[in-house]
Coordinates of N, CA and C in Angstrom, one line a residue:
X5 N 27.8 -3.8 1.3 CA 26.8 -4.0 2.4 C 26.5 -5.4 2.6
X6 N 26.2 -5.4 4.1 CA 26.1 -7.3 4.2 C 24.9 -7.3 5.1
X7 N 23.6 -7.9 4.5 CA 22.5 -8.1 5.2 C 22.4 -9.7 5.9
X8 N 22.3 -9.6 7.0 CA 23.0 -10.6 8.2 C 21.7 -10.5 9.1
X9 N 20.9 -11.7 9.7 CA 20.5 -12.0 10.6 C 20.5 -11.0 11.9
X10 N 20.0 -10.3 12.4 CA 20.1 -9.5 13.6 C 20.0 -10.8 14.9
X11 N 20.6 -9.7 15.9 CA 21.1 -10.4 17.3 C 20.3 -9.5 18.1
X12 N 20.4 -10.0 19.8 CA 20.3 -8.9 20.9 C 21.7 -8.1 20.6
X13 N 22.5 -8.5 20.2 CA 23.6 -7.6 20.4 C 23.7 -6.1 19.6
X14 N 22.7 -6.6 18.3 CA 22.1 -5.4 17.5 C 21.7 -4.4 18.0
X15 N 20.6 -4.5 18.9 CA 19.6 -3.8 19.0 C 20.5 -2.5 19.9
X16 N 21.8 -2.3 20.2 CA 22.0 -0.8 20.8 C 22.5 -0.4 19.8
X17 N 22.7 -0.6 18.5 CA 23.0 -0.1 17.5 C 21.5 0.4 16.6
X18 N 20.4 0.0 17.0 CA 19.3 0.1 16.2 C 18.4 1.2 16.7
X19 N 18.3 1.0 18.5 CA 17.9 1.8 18.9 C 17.5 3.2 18.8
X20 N 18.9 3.8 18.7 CA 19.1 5.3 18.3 C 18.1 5.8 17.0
X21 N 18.7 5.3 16.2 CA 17.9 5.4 14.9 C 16.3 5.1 15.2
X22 N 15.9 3.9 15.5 CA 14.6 3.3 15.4 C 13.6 4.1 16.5
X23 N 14.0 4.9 17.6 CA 13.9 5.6 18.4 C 13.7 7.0 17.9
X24 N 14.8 7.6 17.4 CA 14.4 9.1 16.4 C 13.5 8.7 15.1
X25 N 13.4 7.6 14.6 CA 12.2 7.2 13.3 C 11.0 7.2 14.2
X26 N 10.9 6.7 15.4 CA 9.3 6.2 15.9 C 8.7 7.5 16.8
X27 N 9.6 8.2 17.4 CA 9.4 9.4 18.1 C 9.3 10.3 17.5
X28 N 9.7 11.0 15.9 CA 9.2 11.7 14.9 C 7.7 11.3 14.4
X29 N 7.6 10.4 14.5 CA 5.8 10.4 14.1 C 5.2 10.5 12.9
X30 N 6.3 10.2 11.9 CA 6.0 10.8 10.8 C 5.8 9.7 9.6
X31 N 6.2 8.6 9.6 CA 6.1 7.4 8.9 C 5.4 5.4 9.5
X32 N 5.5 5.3 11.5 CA 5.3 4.4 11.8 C 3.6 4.4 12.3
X33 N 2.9 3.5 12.6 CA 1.8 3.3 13.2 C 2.5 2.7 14.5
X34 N 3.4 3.0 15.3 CA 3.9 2.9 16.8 C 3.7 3.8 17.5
X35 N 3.3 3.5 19.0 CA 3.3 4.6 19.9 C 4.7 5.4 19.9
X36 N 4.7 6.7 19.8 CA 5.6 7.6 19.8 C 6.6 7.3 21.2
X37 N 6.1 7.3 22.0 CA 6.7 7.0 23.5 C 7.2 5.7 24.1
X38 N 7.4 4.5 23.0 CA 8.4 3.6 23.1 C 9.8 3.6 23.6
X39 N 9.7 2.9 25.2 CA 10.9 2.9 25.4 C 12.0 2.0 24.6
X40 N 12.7 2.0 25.3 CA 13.9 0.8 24.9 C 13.7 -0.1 24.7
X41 N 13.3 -1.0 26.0 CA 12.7 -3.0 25.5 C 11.2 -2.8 25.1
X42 N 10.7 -1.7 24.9 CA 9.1 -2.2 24.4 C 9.5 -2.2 22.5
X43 N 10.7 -1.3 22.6 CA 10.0 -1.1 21.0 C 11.1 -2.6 20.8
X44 N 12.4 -2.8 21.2 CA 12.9 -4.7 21.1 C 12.1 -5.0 20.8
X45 N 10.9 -5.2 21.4 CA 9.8 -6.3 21.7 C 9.1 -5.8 20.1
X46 N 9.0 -4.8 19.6 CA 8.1 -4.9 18.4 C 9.0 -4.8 17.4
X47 N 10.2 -4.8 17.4 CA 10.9 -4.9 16.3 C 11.5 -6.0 16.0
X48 N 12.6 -6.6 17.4 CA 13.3 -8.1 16.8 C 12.7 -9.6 17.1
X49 N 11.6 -9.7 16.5 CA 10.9 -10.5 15.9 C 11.3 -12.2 16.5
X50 N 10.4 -12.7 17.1 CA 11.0 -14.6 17.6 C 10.9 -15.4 16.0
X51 N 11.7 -16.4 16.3 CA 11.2 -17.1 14.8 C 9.7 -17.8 14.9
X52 N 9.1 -18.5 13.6 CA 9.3 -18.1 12.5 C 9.6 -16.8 12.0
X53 N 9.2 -15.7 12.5 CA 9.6 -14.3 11.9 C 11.2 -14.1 11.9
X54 N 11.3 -13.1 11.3 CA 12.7 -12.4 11.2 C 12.4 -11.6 11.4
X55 N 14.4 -10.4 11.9 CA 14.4 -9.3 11.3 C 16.1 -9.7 11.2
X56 N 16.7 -8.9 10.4 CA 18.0 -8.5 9.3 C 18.3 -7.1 9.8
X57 N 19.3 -6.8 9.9 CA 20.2 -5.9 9.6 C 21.2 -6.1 8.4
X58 N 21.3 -4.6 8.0 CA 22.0 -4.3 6.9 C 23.2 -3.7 7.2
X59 N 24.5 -3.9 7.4 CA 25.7 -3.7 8.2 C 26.7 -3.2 6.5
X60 N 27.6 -1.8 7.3 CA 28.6 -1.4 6.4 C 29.4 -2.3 5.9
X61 N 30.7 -2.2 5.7 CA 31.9 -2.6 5.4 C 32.8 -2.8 6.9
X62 N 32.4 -1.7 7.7 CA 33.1 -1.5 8.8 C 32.2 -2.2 9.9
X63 N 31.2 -2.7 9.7 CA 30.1 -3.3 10.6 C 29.1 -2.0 11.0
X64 N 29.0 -1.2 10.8 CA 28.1 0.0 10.7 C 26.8 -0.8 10.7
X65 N 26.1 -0.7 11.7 CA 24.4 -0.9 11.2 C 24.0 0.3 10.2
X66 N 23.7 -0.2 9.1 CA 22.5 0.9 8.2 C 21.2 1.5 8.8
X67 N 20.5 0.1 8.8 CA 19.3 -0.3 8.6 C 19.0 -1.3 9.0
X68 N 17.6 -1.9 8.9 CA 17.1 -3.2 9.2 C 16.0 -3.1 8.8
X69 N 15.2 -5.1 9.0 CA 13.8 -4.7 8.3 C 13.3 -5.9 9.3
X70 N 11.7 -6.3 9.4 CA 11.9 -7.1 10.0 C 10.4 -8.0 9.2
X71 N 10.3 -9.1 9.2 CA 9.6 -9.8 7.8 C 8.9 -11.1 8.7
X72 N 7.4 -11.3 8.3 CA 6.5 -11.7 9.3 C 5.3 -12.5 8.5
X73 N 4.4 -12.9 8.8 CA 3.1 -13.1 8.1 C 2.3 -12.2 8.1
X74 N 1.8 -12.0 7.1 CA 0.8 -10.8 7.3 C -0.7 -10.8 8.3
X75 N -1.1 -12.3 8.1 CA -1.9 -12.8 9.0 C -1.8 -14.2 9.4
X76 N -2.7 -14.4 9.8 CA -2.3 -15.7 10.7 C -3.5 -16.9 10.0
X77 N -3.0 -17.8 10.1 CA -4.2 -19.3 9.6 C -4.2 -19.5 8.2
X78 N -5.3 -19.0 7.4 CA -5.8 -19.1 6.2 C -5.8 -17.6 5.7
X79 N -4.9 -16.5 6.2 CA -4.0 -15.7 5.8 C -2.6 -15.5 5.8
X80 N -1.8 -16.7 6.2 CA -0.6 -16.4 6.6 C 0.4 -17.2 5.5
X81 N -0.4 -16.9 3.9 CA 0.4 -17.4 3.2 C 1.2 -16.1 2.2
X82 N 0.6 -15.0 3.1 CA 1.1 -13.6 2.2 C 2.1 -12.9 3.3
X83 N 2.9 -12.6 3.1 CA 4.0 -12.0 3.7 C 4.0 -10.7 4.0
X84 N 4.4 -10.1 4.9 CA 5.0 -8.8 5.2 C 5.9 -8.2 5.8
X85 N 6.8 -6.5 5.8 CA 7.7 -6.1 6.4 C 7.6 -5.2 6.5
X86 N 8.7 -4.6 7.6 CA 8.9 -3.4 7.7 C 10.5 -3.0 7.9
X87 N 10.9 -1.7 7.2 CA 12.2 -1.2 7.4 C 12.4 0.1 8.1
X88 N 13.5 0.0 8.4 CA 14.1 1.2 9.1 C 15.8 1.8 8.7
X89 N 15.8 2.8 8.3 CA 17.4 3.3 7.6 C 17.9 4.5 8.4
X90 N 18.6 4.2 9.1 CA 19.4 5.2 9.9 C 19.3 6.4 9.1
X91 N 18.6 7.8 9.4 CA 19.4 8.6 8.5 C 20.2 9.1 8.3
X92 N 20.8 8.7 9.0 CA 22.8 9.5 8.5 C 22.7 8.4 6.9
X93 N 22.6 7.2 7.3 CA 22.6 6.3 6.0 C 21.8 6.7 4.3
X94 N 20.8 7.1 5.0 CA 19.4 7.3 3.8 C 20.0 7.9 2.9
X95 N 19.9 7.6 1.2 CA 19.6 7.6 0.2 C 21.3 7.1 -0.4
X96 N 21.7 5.7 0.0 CA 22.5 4.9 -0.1 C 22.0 3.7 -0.8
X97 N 21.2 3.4 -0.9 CA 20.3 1.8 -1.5 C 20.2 0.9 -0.4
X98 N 19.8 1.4 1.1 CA 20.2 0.4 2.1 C 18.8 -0.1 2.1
X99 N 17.7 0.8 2.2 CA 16.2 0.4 2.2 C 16.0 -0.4 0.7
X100 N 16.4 -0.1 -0.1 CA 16.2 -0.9 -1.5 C 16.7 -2.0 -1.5
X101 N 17.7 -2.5 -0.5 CA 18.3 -3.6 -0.1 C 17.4 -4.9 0.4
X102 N 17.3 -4.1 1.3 CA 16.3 -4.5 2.3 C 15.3 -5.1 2.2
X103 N 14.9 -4.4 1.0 CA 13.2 -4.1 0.7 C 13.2 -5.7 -0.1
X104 N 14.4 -5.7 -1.1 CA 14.5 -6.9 -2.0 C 15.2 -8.6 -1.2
X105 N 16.0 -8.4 -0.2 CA 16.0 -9.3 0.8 C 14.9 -9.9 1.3
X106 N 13.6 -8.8 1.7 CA 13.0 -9.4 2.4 C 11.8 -10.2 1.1
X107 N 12.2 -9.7 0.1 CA 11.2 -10.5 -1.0 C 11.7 -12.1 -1.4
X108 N 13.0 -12.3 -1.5 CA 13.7 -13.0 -1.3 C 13.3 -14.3 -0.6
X109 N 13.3 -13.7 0.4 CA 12.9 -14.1 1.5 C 11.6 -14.8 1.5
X110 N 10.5 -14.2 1.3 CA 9.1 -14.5 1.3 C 9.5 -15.3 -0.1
X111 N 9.8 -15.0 -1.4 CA 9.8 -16.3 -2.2 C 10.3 -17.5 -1.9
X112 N 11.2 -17.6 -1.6 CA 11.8 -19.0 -0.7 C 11.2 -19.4 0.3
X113 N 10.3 -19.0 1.3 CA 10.0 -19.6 1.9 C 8.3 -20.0 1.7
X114 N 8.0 -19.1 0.7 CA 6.7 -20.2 -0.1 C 5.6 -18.9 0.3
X115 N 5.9 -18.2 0.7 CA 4.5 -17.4 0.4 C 4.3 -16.7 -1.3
X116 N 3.0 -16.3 -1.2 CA 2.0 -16.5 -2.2 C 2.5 -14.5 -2.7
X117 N 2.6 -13.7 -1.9 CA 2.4 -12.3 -2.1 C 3.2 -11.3 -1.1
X118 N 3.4 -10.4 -1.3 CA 3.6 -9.4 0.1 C 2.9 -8.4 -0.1
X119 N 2.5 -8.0 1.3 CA 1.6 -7.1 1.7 C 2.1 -5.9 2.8
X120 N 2.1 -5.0 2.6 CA 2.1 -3.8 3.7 C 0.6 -3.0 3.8
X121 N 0.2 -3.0 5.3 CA -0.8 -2.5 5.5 C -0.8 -1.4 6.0
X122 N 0.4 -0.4 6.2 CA 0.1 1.0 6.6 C 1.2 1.5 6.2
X123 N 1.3 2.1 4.6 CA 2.5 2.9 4.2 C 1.9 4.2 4.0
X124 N 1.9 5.4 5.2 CA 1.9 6.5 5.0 C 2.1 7.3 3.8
X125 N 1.1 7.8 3.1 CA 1.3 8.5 1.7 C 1.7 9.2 1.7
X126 N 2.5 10.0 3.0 CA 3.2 11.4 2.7 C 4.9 10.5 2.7
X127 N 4.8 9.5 3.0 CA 6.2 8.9 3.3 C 6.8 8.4 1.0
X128 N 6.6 9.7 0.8 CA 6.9 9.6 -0.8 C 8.3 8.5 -0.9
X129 N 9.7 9.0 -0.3 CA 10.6 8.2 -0.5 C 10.1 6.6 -0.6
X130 N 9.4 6.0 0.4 CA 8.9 4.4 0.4 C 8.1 4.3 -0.3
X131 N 7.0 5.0 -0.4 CA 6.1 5.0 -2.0 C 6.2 4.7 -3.1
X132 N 7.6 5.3 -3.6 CA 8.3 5.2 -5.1 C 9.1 4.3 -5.0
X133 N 10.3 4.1 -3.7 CA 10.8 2.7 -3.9 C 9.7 1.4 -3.7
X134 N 8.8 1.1 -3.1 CA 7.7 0.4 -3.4 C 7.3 0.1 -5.0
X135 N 6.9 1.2 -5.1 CA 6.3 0.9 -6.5 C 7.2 0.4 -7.4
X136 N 8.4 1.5 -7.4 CA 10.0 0.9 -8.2 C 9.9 -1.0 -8.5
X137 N 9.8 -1.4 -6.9 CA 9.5 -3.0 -6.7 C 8.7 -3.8 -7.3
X138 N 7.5 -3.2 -7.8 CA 6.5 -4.0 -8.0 C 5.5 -3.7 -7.2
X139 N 5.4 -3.0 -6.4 CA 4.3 -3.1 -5.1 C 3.1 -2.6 -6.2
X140 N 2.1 -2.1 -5.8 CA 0.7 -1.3 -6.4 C 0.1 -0.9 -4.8
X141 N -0.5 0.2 -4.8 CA -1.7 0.6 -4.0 C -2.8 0.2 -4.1
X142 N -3.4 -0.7 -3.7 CA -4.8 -1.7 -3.8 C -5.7 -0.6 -3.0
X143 N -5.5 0.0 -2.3 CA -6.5 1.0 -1.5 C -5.7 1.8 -0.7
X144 N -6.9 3.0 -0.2 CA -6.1 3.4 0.8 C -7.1 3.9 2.0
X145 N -6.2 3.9 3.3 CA -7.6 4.3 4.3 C -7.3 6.1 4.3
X146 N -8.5 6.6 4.0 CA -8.5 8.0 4.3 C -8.0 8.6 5.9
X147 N -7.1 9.6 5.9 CA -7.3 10.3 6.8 C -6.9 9.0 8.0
X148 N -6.2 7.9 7.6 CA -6.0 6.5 8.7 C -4.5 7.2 9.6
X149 N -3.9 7.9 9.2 CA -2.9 8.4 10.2 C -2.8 9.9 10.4
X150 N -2.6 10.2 11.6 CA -2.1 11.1 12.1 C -1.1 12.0 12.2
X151 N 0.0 12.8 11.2 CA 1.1 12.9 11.2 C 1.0 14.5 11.4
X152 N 2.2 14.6 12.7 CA 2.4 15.3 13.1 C 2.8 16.8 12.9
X153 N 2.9 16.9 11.0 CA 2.7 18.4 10.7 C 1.7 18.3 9.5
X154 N 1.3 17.5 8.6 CA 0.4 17.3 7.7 C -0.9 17.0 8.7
X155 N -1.2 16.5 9.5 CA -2.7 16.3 10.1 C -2.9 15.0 9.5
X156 N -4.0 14.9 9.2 CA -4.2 13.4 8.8 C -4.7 13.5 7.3
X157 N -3.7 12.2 7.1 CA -3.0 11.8 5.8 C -3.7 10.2 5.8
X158 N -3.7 9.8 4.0 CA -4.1 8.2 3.9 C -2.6 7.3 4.7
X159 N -3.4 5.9 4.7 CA -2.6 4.8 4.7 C -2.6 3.7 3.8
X160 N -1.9 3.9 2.9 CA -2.1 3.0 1.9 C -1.6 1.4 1.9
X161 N -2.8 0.7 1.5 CA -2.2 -0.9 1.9 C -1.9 -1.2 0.0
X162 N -0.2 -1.9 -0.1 CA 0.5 -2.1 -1.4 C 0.3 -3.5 -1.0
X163 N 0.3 -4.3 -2.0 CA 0.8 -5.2 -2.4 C 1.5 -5.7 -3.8
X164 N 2.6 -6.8 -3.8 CA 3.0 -7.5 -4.8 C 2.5 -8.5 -4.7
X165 N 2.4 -9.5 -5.8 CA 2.6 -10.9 -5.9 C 3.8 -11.2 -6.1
X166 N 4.2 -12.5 -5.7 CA 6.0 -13.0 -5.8 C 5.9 -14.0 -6.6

């Protein structure tokens, strides 16, 4: 697997996937009813930000992740990301890929920590590879999402230090 810089040319290979992840409802804080170029617009990232795709052997998009500041000014020394794994792909190591690229990532470029601020506590698979990482649950917001057959569930904000 070869984790490569994403293009516009990506994104009709991302789509599909990123479209049945966001319209399931079951792991993103995105409006469910993202079209085509709105969810572009929240996923492939202008610089300084990134996002990465994670591509087969055969050029297969896997997955992708897309890696940001968490905040801005006199917060924007802590990093954060988000992934997405095709599921035809899932339970390959393409998100554990990903997950470690984008830490990579944030250590080389000099932030201090990474942070995720809304990882769904029913979303166990990300939970455990998280933790696996290093992450920890620092809190969580009660009842902060709404998922579509559980009702509402925490959102737990993880962080690492790097």
């Amino acid at each position: 697997m070869l984790i490569r810089e994403a293009t516009a040319e990506d994104w009709p290979a991302i789509w599909p996937f990123f479209h049945e992840i966001t319209a399931a409802g079951e792991t993103f804080t995105y409006p469910l009813d993202l079209d085509r170029e709105e969810g572009r617009g929240w996923w492939l990232l202008p610089d300084p930000d990134r996002t990465v795709v994670a591509v087969g052997d055969d050029g297969t998009v896997l997955g992708t992740a897309k890696m940001n500041r968490n905040q801005r000014g006199n917060g924007s020394h802590i990093a954060s990301a988000s992934y997405m794994v095709d599921p035809r792909h899932s339970g390959r190591g393409v998100g554990r890929a990903l997950c470690e690229y984008t830490l990579e990532w944030a250590r080389t470029a000099g932030f201090r920590a990474m942070q995720f601020n809304a990882v769904v506590e029913t979303n166990e698979t990300a939970v455990r590879l998280y933790r696996r990482l290093g992450f920890e649950v620092i809190g969580t917001v009660p009842e902060g999402f709404l998922h579509p057959v559980r009702g509402y569930v925490g959102l737990h904000i993880m962080y690492r230090a790097l």
